[in-house]
Structures are given as C-alpha cells and as structure tokens.
Short mmCIF file of C-alpha atoms in Angstrom, two decimals:
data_model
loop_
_atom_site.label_atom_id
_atom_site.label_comp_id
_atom_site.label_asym_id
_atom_site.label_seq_id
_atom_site.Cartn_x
_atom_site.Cartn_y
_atom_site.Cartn_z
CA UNK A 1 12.39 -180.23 111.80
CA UNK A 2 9.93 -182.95 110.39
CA UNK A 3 9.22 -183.78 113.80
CA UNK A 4 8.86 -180.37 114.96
CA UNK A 5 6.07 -179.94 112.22
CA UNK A 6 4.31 -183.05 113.19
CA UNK A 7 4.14 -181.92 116.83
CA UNK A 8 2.98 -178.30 116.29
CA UNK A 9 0.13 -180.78 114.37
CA UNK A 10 -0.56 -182.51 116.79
CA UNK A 11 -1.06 -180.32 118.95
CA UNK A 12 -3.70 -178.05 116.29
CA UNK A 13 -5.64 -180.76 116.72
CA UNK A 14 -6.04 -181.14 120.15
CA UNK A 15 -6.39 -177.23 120.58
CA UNK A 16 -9.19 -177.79 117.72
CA UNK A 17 -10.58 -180.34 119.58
CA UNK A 18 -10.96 -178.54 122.72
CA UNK A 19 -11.99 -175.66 121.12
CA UNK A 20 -14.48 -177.57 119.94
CA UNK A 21 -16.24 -179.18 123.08
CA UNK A 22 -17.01 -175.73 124.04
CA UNK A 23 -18.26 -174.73 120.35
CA UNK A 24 -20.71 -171.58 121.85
CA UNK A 25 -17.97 -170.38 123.75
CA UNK A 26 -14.97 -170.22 121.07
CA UNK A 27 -17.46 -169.19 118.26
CA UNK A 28 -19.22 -166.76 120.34
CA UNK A 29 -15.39 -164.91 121.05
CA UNK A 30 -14.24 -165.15 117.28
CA UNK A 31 -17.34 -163.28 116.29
CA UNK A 32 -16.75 -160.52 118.82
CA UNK A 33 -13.28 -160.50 117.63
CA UNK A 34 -13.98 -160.66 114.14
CA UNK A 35 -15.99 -157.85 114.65
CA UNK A 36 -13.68 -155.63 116.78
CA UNK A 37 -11.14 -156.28 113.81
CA UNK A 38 -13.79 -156.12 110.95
CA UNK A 39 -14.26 -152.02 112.83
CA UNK A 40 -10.82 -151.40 113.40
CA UNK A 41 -9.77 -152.77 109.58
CA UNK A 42 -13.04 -150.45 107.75
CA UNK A 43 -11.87 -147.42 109.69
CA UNK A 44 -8.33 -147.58 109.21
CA UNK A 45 -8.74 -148.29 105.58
CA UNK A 46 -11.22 -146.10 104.84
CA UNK A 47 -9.81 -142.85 106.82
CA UNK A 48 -6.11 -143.98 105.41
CA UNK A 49 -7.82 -144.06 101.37
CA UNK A 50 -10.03 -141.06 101.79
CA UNK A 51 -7.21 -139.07 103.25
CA UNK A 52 -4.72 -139.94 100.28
CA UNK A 53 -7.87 -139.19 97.80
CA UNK A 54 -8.43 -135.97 99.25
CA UNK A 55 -4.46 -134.88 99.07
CA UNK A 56 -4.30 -136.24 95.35
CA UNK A 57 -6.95 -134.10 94.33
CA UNK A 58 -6.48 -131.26 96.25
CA UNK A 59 -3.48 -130.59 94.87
CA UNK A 60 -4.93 -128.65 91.97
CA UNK A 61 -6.80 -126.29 94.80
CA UNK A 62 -5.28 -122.78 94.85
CA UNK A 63 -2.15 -121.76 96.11
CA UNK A 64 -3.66 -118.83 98.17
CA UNK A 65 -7.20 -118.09 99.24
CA UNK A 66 -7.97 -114.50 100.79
CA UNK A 67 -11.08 -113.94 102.69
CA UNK A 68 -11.96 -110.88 104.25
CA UNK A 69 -13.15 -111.06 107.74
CA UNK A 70 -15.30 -108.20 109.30
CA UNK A 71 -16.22 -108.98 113.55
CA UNK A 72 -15.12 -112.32 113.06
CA UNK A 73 -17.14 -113.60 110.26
CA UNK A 74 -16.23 -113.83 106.80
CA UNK A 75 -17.72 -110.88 104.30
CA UNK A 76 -17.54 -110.16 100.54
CA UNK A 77 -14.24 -108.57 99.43
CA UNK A 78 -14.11 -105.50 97.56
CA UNK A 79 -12.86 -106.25 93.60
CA UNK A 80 -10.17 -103.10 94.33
CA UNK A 81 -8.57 -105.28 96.08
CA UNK A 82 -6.71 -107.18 93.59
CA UNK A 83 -5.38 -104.00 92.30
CA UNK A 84 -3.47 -103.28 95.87
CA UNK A 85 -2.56 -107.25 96.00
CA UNK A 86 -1.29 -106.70 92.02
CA UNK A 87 2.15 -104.74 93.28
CA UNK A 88 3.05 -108.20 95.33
CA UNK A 89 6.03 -109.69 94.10
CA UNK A 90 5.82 -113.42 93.11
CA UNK A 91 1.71 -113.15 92.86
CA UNK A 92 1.53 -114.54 89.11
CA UNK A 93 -2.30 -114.90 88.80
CA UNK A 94 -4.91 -113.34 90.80
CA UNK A 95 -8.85 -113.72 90.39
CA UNK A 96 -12.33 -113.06 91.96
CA UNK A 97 -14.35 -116.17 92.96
CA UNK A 98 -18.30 -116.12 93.19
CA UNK A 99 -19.35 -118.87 95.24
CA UNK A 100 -21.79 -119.15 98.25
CA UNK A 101 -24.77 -121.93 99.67
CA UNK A 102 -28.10 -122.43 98.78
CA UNK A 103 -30.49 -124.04 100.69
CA UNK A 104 -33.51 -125.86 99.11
CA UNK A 105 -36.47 -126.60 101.47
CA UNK A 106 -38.34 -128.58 99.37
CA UNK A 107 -35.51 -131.41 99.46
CA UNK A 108 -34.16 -129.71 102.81
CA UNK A 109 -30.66 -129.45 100.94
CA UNK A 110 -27.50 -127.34 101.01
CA UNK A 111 -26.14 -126.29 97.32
CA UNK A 112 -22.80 -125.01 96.96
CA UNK A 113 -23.42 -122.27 94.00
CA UNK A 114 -20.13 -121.40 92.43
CA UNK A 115 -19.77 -119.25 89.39
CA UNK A 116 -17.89 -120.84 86.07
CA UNK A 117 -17.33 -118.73 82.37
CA UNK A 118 -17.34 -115.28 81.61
CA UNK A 119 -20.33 -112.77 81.22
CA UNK A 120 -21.25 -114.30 77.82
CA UNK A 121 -22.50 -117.66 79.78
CA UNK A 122 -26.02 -117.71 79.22
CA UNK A 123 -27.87 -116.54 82.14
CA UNK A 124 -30.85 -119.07 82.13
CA UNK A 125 -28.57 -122.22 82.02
CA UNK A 126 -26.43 -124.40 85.15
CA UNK A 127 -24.47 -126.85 85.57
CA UNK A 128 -25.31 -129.49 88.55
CA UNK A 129 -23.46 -132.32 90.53
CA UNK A 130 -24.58 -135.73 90.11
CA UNK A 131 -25.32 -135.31 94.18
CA UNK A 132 -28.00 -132.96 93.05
CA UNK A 133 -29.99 -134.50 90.31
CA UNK A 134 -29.92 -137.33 91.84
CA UNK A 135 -32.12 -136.15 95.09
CA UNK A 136 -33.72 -134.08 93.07
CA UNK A 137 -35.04 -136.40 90.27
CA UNK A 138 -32.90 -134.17 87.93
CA UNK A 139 -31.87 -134.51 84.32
CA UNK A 140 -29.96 -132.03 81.42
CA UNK A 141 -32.50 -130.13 79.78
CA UNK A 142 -34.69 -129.79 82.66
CA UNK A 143 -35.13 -126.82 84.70
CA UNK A 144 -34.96 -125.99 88.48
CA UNK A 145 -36.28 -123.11 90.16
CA UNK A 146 -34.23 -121.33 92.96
CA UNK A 147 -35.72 -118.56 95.05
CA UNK A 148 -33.77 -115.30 95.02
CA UNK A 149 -32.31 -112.87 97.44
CA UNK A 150 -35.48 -110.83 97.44
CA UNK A 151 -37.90 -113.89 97.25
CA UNK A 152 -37.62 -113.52 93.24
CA UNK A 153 -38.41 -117.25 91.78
CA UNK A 154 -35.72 -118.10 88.77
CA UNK A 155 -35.79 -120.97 86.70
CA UNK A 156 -32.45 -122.53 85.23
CA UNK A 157 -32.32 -124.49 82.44
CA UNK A 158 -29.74 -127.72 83.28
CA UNK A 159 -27.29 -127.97 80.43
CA UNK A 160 -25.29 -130.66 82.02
CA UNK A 161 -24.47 -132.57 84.75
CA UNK A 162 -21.12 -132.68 86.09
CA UNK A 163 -18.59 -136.33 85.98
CA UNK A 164 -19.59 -139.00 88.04
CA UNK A 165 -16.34 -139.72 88.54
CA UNK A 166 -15.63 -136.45 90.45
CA UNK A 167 -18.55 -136.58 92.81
CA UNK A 168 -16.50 -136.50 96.12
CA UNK A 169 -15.64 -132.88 95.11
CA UNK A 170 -19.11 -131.63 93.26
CA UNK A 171 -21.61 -134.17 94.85
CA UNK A 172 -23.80 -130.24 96.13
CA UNK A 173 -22.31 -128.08 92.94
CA UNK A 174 -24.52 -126.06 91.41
CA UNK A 175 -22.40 -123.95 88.73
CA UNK A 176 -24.39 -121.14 86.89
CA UNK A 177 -22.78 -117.26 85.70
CA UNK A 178 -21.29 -114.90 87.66
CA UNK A 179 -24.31 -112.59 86.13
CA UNK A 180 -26.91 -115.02 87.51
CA UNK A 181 -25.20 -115.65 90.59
CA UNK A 182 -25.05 -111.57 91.84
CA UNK A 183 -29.00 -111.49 90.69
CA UNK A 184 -29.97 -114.41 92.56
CA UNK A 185 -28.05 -113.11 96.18
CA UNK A 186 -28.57 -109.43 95.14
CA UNK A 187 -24.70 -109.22 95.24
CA UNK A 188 -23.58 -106.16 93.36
CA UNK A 189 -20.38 -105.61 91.31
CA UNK A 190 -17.63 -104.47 92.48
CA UNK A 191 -17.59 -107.83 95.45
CA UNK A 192 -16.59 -110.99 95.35
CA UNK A 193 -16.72 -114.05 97.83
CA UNK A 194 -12.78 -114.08 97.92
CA UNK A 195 -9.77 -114.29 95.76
CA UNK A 196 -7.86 -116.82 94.55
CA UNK A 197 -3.79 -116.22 93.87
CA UNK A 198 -1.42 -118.26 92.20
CA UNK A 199 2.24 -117.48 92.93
CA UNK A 200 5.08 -118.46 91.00
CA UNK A 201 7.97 -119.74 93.44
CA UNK A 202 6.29 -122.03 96.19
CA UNK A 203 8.76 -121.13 98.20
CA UNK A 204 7.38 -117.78 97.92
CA UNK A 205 3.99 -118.81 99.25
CA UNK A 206 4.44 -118.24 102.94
CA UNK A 207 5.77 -115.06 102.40
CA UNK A 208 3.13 -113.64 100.14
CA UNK A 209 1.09 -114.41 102.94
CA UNK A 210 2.87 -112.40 105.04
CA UNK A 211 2.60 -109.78 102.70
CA UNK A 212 -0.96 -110.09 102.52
CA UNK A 213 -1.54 -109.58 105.89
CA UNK A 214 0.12 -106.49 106.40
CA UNK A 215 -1.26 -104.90 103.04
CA UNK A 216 -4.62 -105.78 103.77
CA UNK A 217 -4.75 -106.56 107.37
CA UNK A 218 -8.66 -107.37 107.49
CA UNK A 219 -8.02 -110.25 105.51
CA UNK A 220 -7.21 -113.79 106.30
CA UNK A 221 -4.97 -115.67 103.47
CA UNK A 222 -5.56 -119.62 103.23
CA UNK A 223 -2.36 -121.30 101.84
CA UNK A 224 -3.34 -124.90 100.02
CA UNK A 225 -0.72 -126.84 102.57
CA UNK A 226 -2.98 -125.65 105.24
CA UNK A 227 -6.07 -127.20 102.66
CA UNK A 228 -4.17 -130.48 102.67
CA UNK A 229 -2.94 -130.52 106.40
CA UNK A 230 -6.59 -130.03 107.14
CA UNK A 231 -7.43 -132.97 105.23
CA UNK A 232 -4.78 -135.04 106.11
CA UNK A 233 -5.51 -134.75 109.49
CA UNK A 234 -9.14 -135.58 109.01
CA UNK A 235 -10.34 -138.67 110.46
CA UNK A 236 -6.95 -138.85 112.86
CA UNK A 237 -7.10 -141.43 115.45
CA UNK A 238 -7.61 -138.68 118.54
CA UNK A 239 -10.46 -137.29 117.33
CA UNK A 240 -14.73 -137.81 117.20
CA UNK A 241 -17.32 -139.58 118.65
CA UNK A 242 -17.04 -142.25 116.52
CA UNK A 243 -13.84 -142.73 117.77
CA UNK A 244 -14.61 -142.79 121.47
CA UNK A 245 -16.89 -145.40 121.07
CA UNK A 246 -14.78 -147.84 119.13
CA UNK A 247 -12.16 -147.33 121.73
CA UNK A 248 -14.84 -148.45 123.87
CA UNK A 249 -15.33 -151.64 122.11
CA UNK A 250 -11.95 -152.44 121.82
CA UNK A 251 -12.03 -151.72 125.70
CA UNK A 252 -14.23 -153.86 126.30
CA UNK A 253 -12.83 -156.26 123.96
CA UNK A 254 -9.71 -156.51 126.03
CA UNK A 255 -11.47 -156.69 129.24
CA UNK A 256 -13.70 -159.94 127.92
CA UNK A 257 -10.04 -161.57 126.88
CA UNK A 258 -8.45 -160.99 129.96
CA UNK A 259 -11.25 -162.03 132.04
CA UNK A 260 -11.72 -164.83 130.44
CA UNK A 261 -8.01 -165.78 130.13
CA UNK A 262 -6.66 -164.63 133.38
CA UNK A 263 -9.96 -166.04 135.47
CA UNK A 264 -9.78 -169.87 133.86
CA UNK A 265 -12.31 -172.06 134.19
CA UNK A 266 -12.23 -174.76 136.54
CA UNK A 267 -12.97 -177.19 133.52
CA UNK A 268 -9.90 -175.43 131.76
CA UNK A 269 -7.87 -175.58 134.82
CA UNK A 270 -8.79 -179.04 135.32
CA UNK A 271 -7.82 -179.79 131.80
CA UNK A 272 -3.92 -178.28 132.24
CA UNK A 273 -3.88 -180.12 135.47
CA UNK A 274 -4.84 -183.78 133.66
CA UNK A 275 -2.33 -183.06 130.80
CA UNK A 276 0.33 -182.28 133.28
CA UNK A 277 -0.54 -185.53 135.37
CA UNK A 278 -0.31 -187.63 132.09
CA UNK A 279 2.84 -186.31 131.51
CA UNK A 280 2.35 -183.15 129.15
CA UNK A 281 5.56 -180.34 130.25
CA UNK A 282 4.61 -177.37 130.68
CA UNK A 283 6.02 -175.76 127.41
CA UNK A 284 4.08 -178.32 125.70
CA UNK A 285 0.55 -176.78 127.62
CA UNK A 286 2.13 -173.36 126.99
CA UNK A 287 2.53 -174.14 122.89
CA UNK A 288 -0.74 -175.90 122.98
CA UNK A 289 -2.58 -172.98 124.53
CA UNK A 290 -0.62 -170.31 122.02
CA UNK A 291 -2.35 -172.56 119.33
CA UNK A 292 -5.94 -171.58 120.72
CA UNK A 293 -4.92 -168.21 120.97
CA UNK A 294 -3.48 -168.31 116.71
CA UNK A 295 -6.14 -170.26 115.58
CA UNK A 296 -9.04 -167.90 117.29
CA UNK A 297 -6.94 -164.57 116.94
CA UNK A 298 -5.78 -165.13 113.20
CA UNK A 299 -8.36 -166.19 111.83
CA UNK A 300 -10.50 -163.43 113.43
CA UNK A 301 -7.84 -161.25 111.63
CA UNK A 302 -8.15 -162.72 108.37
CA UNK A 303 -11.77 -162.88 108.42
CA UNK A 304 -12.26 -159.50 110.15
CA UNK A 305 -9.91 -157.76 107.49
CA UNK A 306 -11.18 -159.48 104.30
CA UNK A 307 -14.87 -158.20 105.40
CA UNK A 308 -14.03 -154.54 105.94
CA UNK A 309 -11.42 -154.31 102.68
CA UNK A 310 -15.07 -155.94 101.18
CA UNK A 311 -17.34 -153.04 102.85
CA UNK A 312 -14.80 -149.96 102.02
CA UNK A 313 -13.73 -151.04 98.78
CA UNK A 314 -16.84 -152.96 97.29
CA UNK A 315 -19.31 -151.66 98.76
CA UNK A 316 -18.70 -148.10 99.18
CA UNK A 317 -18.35 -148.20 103.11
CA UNK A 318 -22.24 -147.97 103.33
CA UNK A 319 -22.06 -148.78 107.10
CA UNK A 320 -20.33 -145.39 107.99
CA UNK A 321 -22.98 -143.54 105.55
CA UNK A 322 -25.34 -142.96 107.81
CA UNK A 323 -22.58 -141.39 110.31
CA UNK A 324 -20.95 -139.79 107.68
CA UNK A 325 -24.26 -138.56 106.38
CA UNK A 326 -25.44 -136.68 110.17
CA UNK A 327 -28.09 -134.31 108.66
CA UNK A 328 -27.15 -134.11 105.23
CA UNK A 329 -29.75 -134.68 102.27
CA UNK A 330 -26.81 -134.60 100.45
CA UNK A 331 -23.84 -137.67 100.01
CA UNK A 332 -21.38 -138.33 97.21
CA UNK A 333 -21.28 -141.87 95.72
CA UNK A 334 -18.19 -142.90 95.51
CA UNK A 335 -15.91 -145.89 95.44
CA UNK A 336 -12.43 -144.92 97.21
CA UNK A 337 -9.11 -145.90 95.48
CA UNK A 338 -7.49 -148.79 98.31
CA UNK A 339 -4.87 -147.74 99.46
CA UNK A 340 -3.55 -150.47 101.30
CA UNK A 341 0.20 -151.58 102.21
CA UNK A 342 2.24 -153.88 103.84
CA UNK A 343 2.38 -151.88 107.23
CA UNK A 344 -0.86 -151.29 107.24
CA UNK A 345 -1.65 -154.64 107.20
CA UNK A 346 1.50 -155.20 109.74
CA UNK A 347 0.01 -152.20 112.44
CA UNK A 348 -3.73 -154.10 112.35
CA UNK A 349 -2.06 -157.14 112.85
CA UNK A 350 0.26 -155.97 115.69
CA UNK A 351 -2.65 -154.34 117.39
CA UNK A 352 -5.31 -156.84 116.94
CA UNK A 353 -3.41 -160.31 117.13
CA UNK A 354 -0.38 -159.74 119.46
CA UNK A 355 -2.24 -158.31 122.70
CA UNK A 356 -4.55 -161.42 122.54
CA UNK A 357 -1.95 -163.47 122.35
CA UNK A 358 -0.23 -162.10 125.42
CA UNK A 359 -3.06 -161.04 127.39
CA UNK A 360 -3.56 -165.06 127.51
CA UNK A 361 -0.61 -166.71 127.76
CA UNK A 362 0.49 -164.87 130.81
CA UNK A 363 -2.17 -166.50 133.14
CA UNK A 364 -2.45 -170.02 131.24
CA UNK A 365 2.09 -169.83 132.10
CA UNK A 366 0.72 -169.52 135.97
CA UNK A 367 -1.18 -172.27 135.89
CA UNK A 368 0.69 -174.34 133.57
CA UNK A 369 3.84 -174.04 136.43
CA UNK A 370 1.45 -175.24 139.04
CA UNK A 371 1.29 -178.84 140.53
CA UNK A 372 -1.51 -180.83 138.40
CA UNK A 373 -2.59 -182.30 141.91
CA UNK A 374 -3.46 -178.56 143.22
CA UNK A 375 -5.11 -177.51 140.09
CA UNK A 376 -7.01 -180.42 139.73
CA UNK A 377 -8.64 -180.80 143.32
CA UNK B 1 -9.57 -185.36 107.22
CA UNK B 2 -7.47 -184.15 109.62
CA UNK B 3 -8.66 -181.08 111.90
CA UNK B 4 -5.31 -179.35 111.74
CA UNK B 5 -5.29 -179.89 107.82
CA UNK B 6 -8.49 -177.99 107.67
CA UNK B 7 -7.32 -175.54 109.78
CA UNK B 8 -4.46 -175.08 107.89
CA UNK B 9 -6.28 -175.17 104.56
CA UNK B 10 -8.42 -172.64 105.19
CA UNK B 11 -5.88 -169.86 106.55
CA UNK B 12 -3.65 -170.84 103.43
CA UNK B 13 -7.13 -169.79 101.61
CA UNK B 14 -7.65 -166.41 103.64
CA UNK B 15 -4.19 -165.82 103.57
CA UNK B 16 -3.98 -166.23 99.86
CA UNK B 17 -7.10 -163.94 100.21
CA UNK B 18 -5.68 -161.44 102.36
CA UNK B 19 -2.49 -161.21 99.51
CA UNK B 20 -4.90 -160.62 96.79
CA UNK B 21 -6.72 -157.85 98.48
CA UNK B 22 -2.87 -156.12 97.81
CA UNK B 23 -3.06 -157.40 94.44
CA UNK B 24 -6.34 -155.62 93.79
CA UNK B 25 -5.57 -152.70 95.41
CA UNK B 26 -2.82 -152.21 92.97
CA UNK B 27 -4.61 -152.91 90.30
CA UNK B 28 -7.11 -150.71 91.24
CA UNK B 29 -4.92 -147.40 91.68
CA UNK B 30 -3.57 -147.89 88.18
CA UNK B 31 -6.90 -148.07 86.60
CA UNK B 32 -8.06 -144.90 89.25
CA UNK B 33 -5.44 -142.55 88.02
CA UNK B 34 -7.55 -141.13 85.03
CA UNK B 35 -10.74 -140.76 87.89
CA UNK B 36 -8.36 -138.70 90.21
CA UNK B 37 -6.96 -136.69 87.43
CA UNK B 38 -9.93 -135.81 86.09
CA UNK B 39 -11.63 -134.84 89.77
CA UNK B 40 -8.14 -132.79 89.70
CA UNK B 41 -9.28 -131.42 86.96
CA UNK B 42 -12.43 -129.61 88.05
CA UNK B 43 -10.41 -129.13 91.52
CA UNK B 44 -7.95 -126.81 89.22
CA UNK B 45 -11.36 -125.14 87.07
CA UNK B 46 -12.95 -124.10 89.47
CA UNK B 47 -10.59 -123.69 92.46
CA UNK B 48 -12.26 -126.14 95.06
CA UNK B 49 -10.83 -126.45 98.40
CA UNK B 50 -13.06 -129.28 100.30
CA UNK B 51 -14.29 -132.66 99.83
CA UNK B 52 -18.39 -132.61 99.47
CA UNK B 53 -18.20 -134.90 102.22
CA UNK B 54 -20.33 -133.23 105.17
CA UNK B 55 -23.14 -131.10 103.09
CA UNK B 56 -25.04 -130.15 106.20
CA UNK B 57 -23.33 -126.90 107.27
CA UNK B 58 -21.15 -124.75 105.64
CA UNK B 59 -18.76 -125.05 108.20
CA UNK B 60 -18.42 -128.79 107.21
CA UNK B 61 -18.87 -128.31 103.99
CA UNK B 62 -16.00 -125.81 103.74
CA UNK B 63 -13.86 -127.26 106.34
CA UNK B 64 -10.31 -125.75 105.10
CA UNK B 65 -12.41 -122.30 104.52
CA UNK B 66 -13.90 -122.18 107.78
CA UNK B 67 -12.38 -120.71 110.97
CA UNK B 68 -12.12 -122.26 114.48
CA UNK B 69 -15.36 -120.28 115.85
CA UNK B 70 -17.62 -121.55 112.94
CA UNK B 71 -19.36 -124.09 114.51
CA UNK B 72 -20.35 -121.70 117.95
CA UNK B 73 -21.46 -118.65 115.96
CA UNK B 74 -25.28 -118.87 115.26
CA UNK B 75 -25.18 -117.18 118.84
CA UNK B 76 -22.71 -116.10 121.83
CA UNK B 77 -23.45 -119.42 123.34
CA UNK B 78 -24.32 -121.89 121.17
CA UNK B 79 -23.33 -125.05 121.11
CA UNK B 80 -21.82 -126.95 117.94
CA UNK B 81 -24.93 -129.37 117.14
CA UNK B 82 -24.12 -130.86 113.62
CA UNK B 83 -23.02 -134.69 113.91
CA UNK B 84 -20.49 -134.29 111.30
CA UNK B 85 -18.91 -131.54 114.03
CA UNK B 86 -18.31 -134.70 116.23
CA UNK B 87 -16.11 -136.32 113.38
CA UNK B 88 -13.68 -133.63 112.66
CA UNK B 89 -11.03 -131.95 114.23
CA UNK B 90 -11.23 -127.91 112.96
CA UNK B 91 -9.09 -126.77 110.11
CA UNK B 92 -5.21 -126.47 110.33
CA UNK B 93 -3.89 -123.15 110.55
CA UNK B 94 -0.57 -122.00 110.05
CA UNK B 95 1.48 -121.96 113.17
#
C-alpha cells in the first residue's frame, strides 16, 4: 500500500513537472476551466437558493386568487361577487384586494401599490419598500408625490419603511389605504383588483376551484401550488438566454478539451513515446496522464466552486444583477440563504470533473498502446 | 519541498475549504430562519404572490398572476421585448 502511495507520488511530480514546462498552456486551460465551473457553480447555487427562498416564503401567499378576465385581459371584479362565492362550501375566508402599478417617470420606475388597514388609515400617509427609498433618496417622514388617475398631483406623507429583511418580496411596495388607493386610479367602490380565499381543507382547494369556475365562469382562480410550481420552476435548466449561452461555453469548453486531448502534440506524443522506450508500461503513462487530468480538473473544481459559493453567498451574486436587473430601476438587496448539499456538490462534480477526465484519457490510451519507435519518429 | 506535497497541501486546504462552505451554509440557514419568517410574515399580511425580482413589467413582476399571452399583448403582434422575458419560463397552470 506504502508503495502504492509513493508511486502515485511519484508520479504527481512528474505530471507537475510537465505541466510545468508548458506553464502558459496548463494555466491558460485551468483558468478557462475554472471559469466554466466558477458559471456553472454561481448558477446552480444561486437558482437552487432562490428557488427554495421563494417556496419558504410563499407559503404564506393565499390559498386561492380569483381574477376576472374580460377579452383576455384581466379587469376589476365586482365586490358582489364574494356574496355569490360566500354559499361555497369549504371557502373559510374571503376578501377584496386593492393592488395595481405605478409608474414614476422621474426615476423611470414601476411601484407595486397595494392597499393595507381599514378606512380609518389615514389617507395622507404610506408605507414604502426599502427598494423605493432607496432610488428615490427616501426617508419616514418625508413625502412623495404621485400623479393621479386624472393628472391630480397627491402628496403622501412616508410613515415607515418596510423590513430590510423582506426586500425580495417588497423591494417596489408602495402600501397606502384602500381610500387613497380608489382616489388616486379613480377606482370606484363597489371593485376590487381580485379576491383572495382561504379554504379550510387543502384537499378542498382544487375543488373550490372547480366550483369557482362554473359559478363565475369569467373568472380565472389561481391556486398557491400553481404560485410555488411557478417559482419552483423558475430558473430551470431548459429555459433563457442566459442559459443558451452558458451551454455555449461549456460547448466550447468541451470542444477545446477534446481537441486538445484527442489531437496531441507532437512534443506530448514524443514524450509518451520516450517514457515507453525507457521502460515506462503503459498503465504507468495511462495513471500518469489521469494525474494531469486530477490535478488541472480538481483543482479547477475547487477553485471554480469556492469563487461562485463567494459571489452568491457573499457578495450578493452582483455578476447576474445586471441580467437579472434587464430594464428595471428597481432591484432588491438581498443576501440568499445557501442552500447547498452533498449532491449538489456531487452533480457539479460529476458534470464538471468526470467528462474531462474521460474526454482525455481515451486518446492519451491510443497512443500510450502504440510502439514508442512510431510515435517518436 | 516536494511538488506533489504542495500539490497535495493545497487541495487538502481547498478541500477543507470546500467542507466549510457546508459548514457555513448550515450555519447560515439557522440564523436565516427569523429573516424568512418574518418575509412570511408580510407574504401572509398582505397576500403577496411574487418575488420583486423582475420590476420592469408587470408581467414579470407578477409572474404567478400573469397569463401565458402577457408578454404579446401591447398589440396583435408584438413581440415579448423585456430581458427578464428571456429568463423565465411563463407561469404554471393547472393541468
């Protein structure tokens, strides 16, 4: 066993060694392949800890959502309807929701206005997400002036700002009455954005929605599993631009290794053949050579991993900001929970380490088997 | 010293570095708990469906809420145009 060690040594060394007479070469390939894993590692990790985030908090969103829908687009929903959905059985809680978007141009931004409190909320006074007074330059205590409905200007005083902490959610929320809110869109009672329902059995849930349809048939139900399906699927590997062009990478990633393993260079080939002549078997070139591949591939691993848990986890994945970002003024700061296991680390590993490993072994085997004379001339 | 030693040293050092990253991690989720729960919180409040994530169209912005024509409906043939649109995969419906 001793000896075994002191072979497999040996024979780091020499792989060192040769990797080191062609330093630009080696180093030059473990930064491309540091890199290809550093990309592979921030998106997995940060799609894998943003998706778990989202279903955590999303949770607590409501059971069932019901939107009216008039030629295809959503519209405001008459408040009468609660009173038809109030003979469904299993509906426990049922409730109007003001809420619609904003846009300032002097920032260029997109508010989500929601409604929070009851009629006794004063009318002059809002609530905003960190998102907002941040871009805006915004404090509590000072005002901001939104243009109404009818070109109206009104000024809200801010009483306070929401939690830091739950920025991902409230980054653009701008909460104010339900008063304020119909006076600044000119909606009038009686209408609401949609309605929220809580039902008692979740079992039930699926079939309230069936319910729903056929009681009020120009409505569209939104159950909170498809809420968390949407956001679980978010981010999957089949999907985006983003996507396409790391695949591209990785593409071309492969390519460079096979070229460059499969097409040896005469120097390299020249090498196998001298260590054959002085009496090296070919298992011993083979081992050698799956050194260079470990030492290069593994530690382009470590490195590349270490770096991107670094850049989601510490540094708030500022790289995929600005493609996060597109056109948005406005972008939550926040500092995802890791969610990292064992088979996480096992898949990146599998896909980043092992096809290196074989894409160059296979042609180093064909030469290896060759006679030294033929290789070398 | 040795070149293989080195070698060695140093992935016993990212490797060591690699484990603590699942240390951390841990660590981390226990100490995030009260965070979530309290984002939970205002999830619950105010009935929120969507992650302020993509702020540039409402579409985006309410990506459970939206429906599958959203992004093409500013006219009969418009095209989607918002780079967030080139991220995301539309909402899941029931089957």
């Amino acid at each position: 066993m001793l000896l075994f060690l002191r072979k497999q040594k040996y024979l780091i060394d020499y792989t060192l060694s040769s990797l080191l007479r062609r330093k630009g070469k080696s180093l030059g390939l473990l930064a491309v392949y540091t890199t290809i894993v550093f990309m592979l590692a921030s998106v997995t990790l940060f799609t894998h800890a943003l998706r778990k985030e989202a279903g955590l908090m999303l949770q607590a969103s409501p059971e069932i959502i019901v939107q009216r829908m008039q030629a295809g687009r959503h519209a405001m929903i008459p408040a009468d309807y609660l009173q038809r959905i109030g003979r469904l059985r299993g509906v426990m809680q049922k409730a109007g929701r003001l809420w619609g978007y904003y846009y300032d141009p002097i920032v260029k931004a997109n508010y989500t206005i929601m409604t929070e409190g009851q009629s006794d909320t004063p009318l002059t006074e809002i609530v905003i997400g960190t998102g907002i007074a941040r871009v805006q330059g915004l404090d509590v205590g000072d005002y901001l002036t939104l243009r109404s409905q009818s070109g109206e200007a009104f000024s809200f005083q801010i009483s306070a700002l929401l939690e830091n902490d739950s920025e991902l959610v409230s980054a653009d929320l701008l909460l104010m009455s339900p008063k304020a809110f119909r006076r600044l869109f000119s909606i009038p009672e009686g209408f609401y954005t949609d309605l929220v329902l809580s039902v008692r059995n979740p079992r039930e849930v699926n079939k309230v929605a069936e319910k729903l349809s056929q009681l009020l048939p120009d409505t569209r139900p939104i159950l909170r599993d498809e809420v968390l399906r949407t956001y679980e699927s978010v981010f999957s590997w089949r999907q985006g631009i983003l996507f396409v062009l790391l695949l591209g990478s990785v593409l071309a990633f492969v390519i460079f290794a096979w070229d460059k393993a499969s097409g040896l260079s005469a120097e390299e080939r020249r090498e196998i053949g001298i260590l054959k002549a002085v009496g090296w078997e070919t298992a011993d070139v083979m081992r050698m050579k799956f050194w260079e591949g470990m030492v290069i591939s593994l530690t382009a691993f470590l490195i590349g991993y270490l770096a991107a848990y670094g850049h989601v986890f510490f540094a708030s994945a500022s790289l995929f900001e600005p493609v996060l970002k597109g056109w948005s003024v406005l972008y939550p700061q926040f500092r995802l929970t890791p969610y990292v296991d064992g088979l996480q680390l096992a898949t990146l590993f599998f896909f980043s380490v092992l096809p290196y490993i074989v894409a160059t072994i296979i042609p180093i085997w064909r030469t290896s088997i060759a006679d030294p004379d033929a290789v070398m001339r | 010293m040795r070149k293989s030693n080195v070698f060695l040293v140093s992935v016993s050092l990212l490797l060591v570095g690699a484990a603590a990253t699942l240390i951390d991690a841990g660590l981390r989720r226990h100490h995030a708990y009260s965070q979530i729960e309290s984002s939970a919180s205002l999830v619950r409040q105010l009935g929120l469906t969507d992650l302020a994530l993509f702020t540039e169209a409402r579409y985006t912005r309410h990506l459970s809420l939206s429906d599958l024509h959203s992004a093409f409906q500013d006219h009969p043939v418009a095209l989607e145009h918002f780079p967030s649109g080139s991220l995301l995969l539309p909402p899941q419906r029931m089957p």
